[in-house]
Structures are given as C-alpha cells and as structure tokens.
XYZ file of N, CA and C in Angstrom:
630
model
N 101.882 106.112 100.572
C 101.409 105.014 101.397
C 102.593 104.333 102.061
N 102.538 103.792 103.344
C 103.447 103.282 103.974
C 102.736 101.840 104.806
N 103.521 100.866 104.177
C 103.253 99.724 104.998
C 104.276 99.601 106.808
N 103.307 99.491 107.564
C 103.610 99.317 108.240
C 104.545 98.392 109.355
N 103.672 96.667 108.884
C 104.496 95.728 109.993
C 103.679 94.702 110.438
N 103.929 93.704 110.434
C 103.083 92.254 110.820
C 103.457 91.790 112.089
N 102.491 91.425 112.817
C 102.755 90.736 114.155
C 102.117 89.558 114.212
N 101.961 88.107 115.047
C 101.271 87.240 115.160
C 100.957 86.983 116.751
N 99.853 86.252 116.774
C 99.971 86.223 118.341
C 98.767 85.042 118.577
N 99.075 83.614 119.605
C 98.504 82.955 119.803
C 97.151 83.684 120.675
N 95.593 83.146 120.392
C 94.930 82.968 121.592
C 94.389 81.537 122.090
N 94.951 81.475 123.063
C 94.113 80.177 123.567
C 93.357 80.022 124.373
N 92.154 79.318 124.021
C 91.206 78.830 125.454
C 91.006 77.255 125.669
N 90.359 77.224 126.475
C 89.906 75.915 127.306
C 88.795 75.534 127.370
N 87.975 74.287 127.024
C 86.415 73.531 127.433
C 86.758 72.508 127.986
N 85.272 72.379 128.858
C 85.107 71.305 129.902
C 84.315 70.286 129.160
N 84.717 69.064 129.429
C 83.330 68.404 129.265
C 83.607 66.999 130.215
N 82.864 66.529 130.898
C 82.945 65.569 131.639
C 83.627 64.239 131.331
N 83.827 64.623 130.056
C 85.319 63.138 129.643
C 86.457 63.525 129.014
N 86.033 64.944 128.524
C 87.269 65.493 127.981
C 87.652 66.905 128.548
N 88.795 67.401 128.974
C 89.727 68.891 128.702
C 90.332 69.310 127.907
N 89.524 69.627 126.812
C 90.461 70.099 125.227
C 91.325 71.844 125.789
N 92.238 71.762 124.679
C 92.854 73.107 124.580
C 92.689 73.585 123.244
N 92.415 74.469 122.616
C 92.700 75.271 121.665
C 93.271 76.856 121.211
N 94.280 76.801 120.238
C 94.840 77.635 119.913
C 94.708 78.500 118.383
N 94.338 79.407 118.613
C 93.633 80.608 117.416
C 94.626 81.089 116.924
N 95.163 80.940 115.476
C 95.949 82.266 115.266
C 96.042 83.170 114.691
N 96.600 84.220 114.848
C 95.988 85.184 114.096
C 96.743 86.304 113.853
N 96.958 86.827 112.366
C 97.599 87.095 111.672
C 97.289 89.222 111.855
N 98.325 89.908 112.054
C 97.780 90.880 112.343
C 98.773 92.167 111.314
N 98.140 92.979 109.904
C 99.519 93.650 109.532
C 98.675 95.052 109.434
N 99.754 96.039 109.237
C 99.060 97.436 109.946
C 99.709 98.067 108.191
N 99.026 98.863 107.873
C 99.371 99.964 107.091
C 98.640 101.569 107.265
N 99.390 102.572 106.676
C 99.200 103.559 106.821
C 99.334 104.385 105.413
N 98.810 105.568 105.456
C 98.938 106.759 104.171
C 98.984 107.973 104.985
N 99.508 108.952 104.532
C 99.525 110.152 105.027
C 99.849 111.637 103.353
N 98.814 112.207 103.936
C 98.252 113.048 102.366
C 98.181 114.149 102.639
N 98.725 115.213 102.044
C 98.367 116.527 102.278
C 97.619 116.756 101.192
N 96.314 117.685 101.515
C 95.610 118.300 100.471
C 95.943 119.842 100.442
N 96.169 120.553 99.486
C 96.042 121.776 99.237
C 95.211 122.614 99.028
N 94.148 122.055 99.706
C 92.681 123.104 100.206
C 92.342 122.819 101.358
N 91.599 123.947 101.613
C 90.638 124.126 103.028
C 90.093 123.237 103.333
N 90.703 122.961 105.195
C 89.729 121.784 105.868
C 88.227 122.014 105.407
N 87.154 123.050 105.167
C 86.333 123.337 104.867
C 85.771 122.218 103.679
N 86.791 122.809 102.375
C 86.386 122.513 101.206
C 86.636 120.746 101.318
N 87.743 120.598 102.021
C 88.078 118.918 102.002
C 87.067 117.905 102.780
N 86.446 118.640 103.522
C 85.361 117.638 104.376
C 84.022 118.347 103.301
N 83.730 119.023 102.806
C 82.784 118.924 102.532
C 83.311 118.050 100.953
N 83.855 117.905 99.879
C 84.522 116.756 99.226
C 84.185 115.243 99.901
N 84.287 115.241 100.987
C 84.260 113.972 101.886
C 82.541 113.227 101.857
N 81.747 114.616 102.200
C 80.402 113.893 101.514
C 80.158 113.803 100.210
N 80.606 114.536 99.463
C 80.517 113.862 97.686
C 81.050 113.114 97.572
N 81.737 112.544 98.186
C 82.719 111.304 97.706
C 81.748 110.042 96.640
N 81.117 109.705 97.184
C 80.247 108.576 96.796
C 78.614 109.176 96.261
N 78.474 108.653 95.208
C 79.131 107.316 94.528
C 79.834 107.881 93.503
N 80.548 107.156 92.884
C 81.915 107.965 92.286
C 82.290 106.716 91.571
N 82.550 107.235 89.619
C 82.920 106.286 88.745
C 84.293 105.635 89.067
N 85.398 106.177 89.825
C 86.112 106.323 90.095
C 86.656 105.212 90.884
N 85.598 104.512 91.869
C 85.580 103.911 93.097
C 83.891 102.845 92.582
N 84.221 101.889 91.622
C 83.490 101.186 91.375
C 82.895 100.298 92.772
N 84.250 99.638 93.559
C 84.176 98.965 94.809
C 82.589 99.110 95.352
N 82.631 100.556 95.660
C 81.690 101.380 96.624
C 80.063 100.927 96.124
N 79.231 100.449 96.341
C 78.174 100.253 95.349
C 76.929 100.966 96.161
N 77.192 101.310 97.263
C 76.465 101.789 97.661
C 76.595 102.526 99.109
N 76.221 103.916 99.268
C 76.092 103.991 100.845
C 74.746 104.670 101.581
N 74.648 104.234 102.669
C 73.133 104.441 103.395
C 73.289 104.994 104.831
N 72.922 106.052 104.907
C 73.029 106.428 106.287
C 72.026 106.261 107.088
N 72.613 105.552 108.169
C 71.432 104.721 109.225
C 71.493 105.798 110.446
N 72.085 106.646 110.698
C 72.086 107.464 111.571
C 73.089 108.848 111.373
N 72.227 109.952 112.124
C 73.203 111.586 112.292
C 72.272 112.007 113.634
N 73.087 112.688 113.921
C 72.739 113.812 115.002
C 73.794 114.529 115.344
N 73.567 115.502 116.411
C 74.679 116.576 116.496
C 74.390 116.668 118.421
N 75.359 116.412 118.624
C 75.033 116.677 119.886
C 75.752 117.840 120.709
N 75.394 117.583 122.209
C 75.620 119.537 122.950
C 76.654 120.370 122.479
N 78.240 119.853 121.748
C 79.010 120.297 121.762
C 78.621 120.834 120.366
N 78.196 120.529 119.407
C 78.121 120.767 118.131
C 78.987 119.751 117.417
N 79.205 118.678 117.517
C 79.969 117.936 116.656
C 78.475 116.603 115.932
N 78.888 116.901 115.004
C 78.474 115.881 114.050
C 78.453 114.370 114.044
N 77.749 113.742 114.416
C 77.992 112.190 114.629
C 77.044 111.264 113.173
N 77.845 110.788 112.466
C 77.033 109.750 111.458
C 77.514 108.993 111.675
N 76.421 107.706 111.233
C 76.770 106.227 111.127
C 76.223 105.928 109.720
N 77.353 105.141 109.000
C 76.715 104.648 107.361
C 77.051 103.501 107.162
N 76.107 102.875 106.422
C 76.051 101.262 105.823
C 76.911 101.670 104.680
N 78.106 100.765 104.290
C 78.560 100.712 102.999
C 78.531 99.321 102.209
N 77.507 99.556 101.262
C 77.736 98.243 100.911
C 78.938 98.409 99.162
N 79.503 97.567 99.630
C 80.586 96.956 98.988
C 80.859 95.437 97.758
N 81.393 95.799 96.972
C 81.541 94.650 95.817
C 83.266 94.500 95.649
N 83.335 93.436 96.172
C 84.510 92.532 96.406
C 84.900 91.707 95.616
N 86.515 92.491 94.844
C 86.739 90.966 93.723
C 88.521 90.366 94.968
N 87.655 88.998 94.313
C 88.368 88.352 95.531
C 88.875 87.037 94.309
N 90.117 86.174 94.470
C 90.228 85.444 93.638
C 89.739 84.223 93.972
N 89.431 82.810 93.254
C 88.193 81.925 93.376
C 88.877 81.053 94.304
N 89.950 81.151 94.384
C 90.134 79.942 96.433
C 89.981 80.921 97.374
N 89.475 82.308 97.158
C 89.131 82.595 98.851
C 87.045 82.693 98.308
N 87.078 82.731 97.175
C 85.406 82.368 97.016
C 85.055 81.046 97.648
N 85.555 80.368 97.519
C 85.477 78.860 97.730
C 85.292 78.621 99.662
N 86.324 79.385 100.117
C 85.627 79.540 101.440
C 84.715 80.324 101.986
N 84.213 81.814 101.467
C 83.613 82.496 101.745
C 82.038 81.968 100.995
N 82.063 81.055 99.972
C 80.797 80.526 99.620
C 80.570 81.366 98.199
N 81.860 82.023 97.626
C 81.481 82.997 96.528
C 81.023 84.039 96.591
N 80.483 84.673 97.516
C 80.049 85.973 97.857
C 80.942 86.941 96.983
N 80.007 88.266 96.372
C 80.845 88.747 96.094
C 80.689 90.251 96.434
N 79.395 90.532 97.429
C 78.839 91.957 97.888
C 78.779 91.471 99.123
N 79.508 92.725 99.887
C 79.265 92.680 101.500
C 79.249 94.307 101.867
N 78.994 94.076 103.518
C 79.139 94.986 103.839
C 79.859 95.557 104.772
N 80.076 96.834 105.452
C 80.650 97.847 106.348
C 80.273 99.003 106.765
N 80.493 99.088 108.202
C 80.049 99.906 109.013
C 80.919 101.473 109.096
N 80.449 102.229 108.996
C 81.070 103.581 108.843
C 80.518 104.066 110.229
N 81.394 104.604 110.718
C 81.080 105.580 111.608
C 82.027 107.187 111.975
N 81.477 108.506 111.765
C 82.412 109.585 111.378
C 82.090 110.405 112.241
N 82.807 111.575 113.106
C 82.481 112.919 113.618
C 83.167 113.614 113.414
N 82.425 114.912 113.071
C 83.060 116.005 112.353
C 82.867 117.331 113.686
N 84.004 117.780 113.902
C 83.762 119.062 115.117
C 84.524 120.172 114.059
N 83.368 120.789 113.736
C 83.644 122.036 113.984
C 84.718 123.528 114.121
N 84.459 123.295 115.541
C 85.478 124.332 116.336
C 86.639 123.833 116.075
N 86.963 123.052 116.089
C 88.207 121.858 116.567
C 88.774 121.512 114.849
N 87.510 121.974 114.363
C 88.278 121.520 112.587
C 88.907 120.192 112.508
N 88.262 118.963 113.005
C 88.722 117.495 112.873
C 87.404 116.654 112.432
N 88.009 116.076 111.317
C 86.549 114.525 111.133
C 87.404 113.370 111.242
N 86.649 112.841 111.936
C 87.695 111.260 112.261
C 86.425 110.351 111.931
N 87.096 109.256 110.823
C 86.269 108.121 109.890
C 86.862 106.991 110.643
N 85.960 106.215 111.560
C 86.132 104.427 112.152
C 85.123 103.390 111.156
N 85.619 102.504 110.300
C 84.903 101.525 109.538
C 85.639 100.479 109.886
N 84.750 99.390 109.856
C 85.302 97.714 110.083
C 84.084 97.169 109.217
N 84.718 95.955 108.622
C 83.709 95.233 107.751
C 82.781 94.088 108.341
N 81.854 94.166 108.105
C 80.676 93.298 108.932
C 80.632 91.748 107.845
N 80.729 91.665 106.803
C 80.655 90.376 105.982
C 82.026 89.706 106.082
N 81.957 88.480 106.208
C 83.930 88.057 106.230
C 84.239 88.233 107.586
N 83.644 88.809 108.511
C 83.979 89.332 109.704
C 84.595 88.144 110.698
N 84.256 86.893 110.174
C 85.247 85.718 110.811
C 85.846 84.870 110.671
N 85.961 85.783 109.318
C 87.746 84.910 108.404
C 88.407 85.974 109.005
N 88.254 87.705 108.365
C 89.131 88.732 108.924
C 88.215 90.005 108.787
N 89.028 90.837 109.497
C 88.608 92.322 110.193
C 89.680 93.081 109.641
N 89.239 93.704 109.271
C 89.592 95.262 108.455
C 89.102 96.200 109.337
N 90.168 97.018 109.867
C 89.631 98.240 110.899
C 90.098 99.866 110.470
N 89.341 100.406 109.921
C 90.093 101.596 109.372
C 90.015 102.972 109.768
N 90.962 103.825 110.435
C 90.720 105.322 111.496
C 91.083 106.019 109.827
N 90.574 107.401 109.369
C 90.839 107.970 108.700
C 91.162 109.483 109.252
N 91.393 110.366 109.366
C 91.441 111.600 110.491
C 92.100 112.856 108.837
N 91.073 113.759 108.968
C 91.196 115.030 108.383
C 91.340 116.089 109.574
N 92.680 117.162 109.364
C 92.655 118.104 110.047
C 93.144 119.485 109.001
N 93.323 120.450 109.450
C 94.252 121.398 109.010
C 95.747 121.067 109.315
N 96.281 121.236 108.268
C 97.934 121.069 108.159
C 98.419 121.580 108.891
N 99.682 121.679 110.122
C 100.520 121.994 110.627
C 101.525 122.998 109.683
N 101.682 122.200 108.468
C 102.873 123.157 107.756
C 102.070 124.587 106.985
N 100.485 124.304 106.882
C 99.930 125.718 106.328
C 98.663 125.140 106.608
N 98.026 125.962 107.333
C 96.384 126.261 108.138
C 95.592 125.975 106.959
N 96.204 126.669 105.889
C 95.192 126.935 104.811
C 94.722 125.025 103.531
N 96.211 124.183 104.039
C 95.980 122.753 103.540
C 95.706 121.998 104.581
N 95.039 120.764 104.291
C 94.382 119.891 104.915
C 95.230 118.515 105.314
N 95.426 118.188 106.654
C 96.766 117.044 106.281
C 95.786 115.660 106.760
N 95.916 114.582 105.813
C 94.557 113.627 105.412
C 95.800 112.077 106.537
N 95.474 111.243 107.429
C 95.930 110.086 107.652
C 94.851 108.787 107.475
N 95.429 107.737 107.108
C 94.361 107.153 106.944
C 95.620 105.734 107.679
N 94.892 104.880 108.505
C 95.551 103.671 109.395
C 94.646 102.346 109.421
N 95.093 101.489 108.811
C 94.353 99.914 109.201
C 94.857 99.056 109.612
N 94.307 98.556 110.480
C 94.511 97.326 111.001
C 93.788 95.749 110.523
N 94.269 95.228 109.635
C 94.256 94.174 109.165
C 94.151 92.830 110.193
N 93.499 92.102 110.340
C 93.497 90.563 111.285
C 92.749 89.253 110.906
N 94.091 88.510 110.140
C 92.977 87.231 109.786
C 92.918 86.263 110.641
N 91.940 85.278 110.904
C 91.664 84.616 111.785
C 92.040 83.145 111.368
N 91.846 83.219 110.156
C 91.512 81.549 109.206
C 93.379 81.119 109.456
N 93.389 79.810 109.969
C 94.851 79.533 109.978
C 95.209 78.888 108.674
N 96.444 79.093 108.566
C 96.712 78.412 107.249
C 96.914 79.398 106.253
N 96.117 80.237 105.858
C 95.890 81.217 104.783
C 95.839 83.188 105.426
N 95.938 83.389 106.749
C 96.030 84.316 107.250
C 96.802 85.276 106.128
N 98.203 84.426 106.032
C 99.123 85.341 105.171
C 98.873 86.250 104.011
N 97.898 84.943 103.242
C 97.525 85.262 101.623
C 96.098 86.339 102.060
N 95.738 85.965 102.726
C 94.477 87.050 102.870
C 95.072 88.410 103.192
N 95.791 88.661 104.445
C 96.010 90.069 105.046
C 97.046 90.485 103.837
N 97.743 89.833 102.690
C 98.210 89.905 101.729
C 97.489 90.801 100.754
N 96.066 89.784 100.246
C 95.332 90.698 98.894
C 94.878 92.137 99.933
N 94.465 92.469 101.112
C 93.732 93.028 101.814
C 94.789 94.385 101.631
N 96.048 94.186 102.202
C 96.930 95.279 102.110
C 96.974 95.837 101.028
N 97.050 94.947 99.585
C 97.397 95.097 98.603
C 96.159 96.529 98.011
N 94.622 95.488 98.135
C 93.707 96.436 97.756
C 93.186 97.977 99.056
N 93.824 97.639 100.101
C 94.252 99.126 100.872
C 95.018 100.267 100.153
N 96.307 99.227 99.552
C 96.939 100.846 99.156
C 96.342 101.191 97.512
N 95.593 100.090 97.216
C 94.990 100.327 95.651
C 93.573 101.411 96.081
N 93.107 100.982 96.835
C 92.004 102.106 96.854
C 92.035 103.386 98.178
N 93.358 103.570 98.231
C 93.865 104.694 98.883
C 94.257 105.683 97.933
N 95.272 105.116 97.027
C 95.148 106.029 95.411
C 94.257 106.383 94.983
N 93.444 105.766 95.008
C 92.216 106.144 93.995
C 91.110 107.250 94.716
N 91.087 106.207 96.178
C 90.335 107.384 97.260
C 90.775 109.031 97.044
N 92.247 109.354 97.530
C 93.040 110.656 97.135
C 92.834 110.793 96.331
N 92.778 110.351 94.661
C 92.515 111.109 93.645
C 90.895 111.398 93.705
N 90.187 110.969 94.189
C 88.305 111.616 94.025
C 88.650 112.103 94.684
N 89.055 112.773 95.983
C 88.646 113.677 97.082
C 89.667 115.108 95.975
N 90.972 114.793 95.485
C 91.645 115.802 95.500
C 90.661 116.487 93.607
N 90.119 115.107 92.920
C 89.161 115.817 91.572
C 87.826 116.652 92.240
N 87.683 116.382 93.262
C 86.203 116.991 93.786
C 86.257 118.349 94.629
N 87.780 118.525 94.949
C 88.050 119.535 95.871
C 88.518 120.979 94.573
N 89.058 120.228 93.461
C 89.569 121.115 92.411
C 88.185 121.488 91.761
N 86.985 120.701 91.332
C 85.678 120.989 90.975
C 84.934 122.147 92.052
N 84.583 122.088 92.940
C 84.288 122.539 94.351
C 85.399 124.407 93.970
N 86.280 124.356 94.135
C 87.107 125.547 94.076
C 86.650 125.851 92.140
N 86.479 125.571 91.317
C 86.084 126.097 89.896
C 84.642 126.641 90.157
N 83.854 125.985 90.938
C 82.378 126.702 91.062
C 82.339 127.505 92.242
N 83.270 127.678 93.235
C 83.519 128.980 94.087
C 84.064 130.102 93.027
N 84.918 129.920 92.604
C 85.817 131.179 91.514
C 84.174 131.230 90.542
N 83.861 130.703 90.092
C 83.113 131.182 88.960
C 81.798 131.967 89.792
N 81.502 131.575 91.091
C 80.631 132.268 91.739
C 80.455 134.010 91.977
N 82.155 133.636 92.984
C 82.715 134.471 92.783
C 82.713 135.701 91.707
N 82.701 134.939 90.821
C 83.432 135.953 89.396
C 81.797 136.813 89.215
N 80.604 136.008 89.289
C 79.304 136.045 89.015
C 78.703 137.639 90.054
N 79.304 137.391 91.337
C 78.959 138.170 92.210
C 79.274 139.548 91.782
N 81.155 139.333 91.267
C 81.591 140.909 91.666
C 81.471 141.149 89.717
N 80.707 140.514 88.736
C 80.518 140.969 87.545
C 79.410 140.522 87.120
N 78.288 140.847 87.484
C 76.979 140.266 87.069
C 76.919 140.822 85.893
N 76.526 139.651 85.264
C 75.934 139.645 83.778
C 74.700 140.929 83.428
C-alpha cells in the first residue's frame, strides 16, 4: 500500500439578499492513497474470486451486498451496479456528529470486458456523503511481467468537507483504506487458492475416474 499525498483547496461562493452580500468559504480536505498487488493466478480465476468475494468472515465491515442492476451490452462487456451496505466503527466524537449511525451505505459500480481482459470497480459512499466522499477506482488486468498473473490497483480519493475536523476524518478513512485493503487481498488471494484446489481435483477426477 502506498499513501499518496494531501492537498487543500478553498471553494467559495456568493448570496444575494436585498440587505445583505455574504461570502462563503468551504474547505476541503483532499488525501489520495493507492495499493498495487500482483496476484499469481489467472485474470480468469481472479475476477471470477471477485464475485465470491462477499460475504466473507473475513470482511465483517461488508454486511451486505445487493445488486440493483447488470446487463451486457453490444460490445460484450459486463456492466453491474451494487448496493453495499456497510457497518462502520467510527469513534464516539465523529458519532456525535453523524447522529451515531453506525450502518451506511455505497454505491458499486463494475465492468468487466472480456476481450480486453479488464474489470474496473468505481464505488463512492452515499451515507456521510456531506461530511466526506470516499471515491474508489479498483482495476484488475493481466500482468505485464507474466500474462499468466493478474496485476490488481486499487486508488482513493478521500474529501472531507466538515471544517475543523477534515484532518481527523480523511485520517481514520486512510487508516481503515489500507486496513481493509489487507484484508480485501487476503480473501481474493484465499478464494483464488480454493478455486485452483477444486480445478486440480476436477481435473484429477476427469483424467482418473473413480
């Protein structure tokens, strides 16, 4: 995992009102991290890992996912959209602004081509969405250094809005990015090693039937 880099950046606007011209200024806190993973199996075996993923003891967070949409359109690429709903431990001064909440949710959206051997994962979180935004590209391809491994990136963009506390938030946020980036890589890479034990044993079944 590699942290990336923090930027800040004023926005300001302007209202009218017939006795007053206020100004206001937004700020907002912006830090980027990244992972980059090679798997040692087939783009094949690694995207199909990608739909077992969930639900998974592994990844308590995850509490649930729902797919609100698929189709495949002219080219043959795969288009889903999934609800993830999510359980958030958050410590009790950011409960205190969020109202205690402790399940929210996020929007998944993934396409998988095919020909092209690429699935690219876009999620942003819909609950919290105006304290801060979590924006996350995930991209599976075949490896450059061997066709036969899978090279995994995963990139977020972090942005808190709330002034004052921007820091401490895009803070725990990074923190639990690279915590459930570990954990993510280890289910995909236990499910890809499971997945290859019931090919070999298939295998074995075919060319020595009982």
């Amino acid at each position: 995992a590699e942290y990336m880099g923090t930027c800040a950046c004023f926005l300001s606007c302007s209202t009218f009102s017939p006795r007053l011209l206020s100004f206001c200024s937004i700020y907002i806190m912006v830090k980027f991290f990244q992972t980059d993973h090679i798997y040692r199996h087939s783009w094949d075996t690694v995207t199909s890992a990608f739909w077992m993923k969930y639900p998974n003891v592994s990844l308590p967070h995850v509490l649930r996912v729902d797919t609100l949409s698929r189709d495949v359109d002219d080219n043959g690429v795969l288009h889903t959209k999934r609800l993830m709903t999510l359980k958030y431990k958050i410590p009790e001064w950011v409960q205190k602004i969020t109202g205690g909440q402790m399940v929210g949710y996020a929007i998944e959206e993934s396409t998988v081509d095919p020909k092209t051997k690429t699935l690219v994962l876009k999620s942003v979180n819909y609950t919290f969405s105006n304290v801060m935004k979590v924006e996350e590209t995930c991209t599976y391809r075949p490896s450059s250094e061997n066709p036969g491994w899978t090279a995994y990136t995963q990139e977020a963009k972090i942005s808190a809005f709330t002034p004052g506390i921007g820091w401490k938030l895009e803070g725990l946020s990074v923190a639990d990015c690279a915590k459930n980036a570990t954990k993510g890589l280890d289910a995909i890479e236990r499910i890809c090693e499971n997945l290859g034990q019931r090919y070999s044993d298939l295998f074995n079944l075919k060319t020595n039937p009982i």
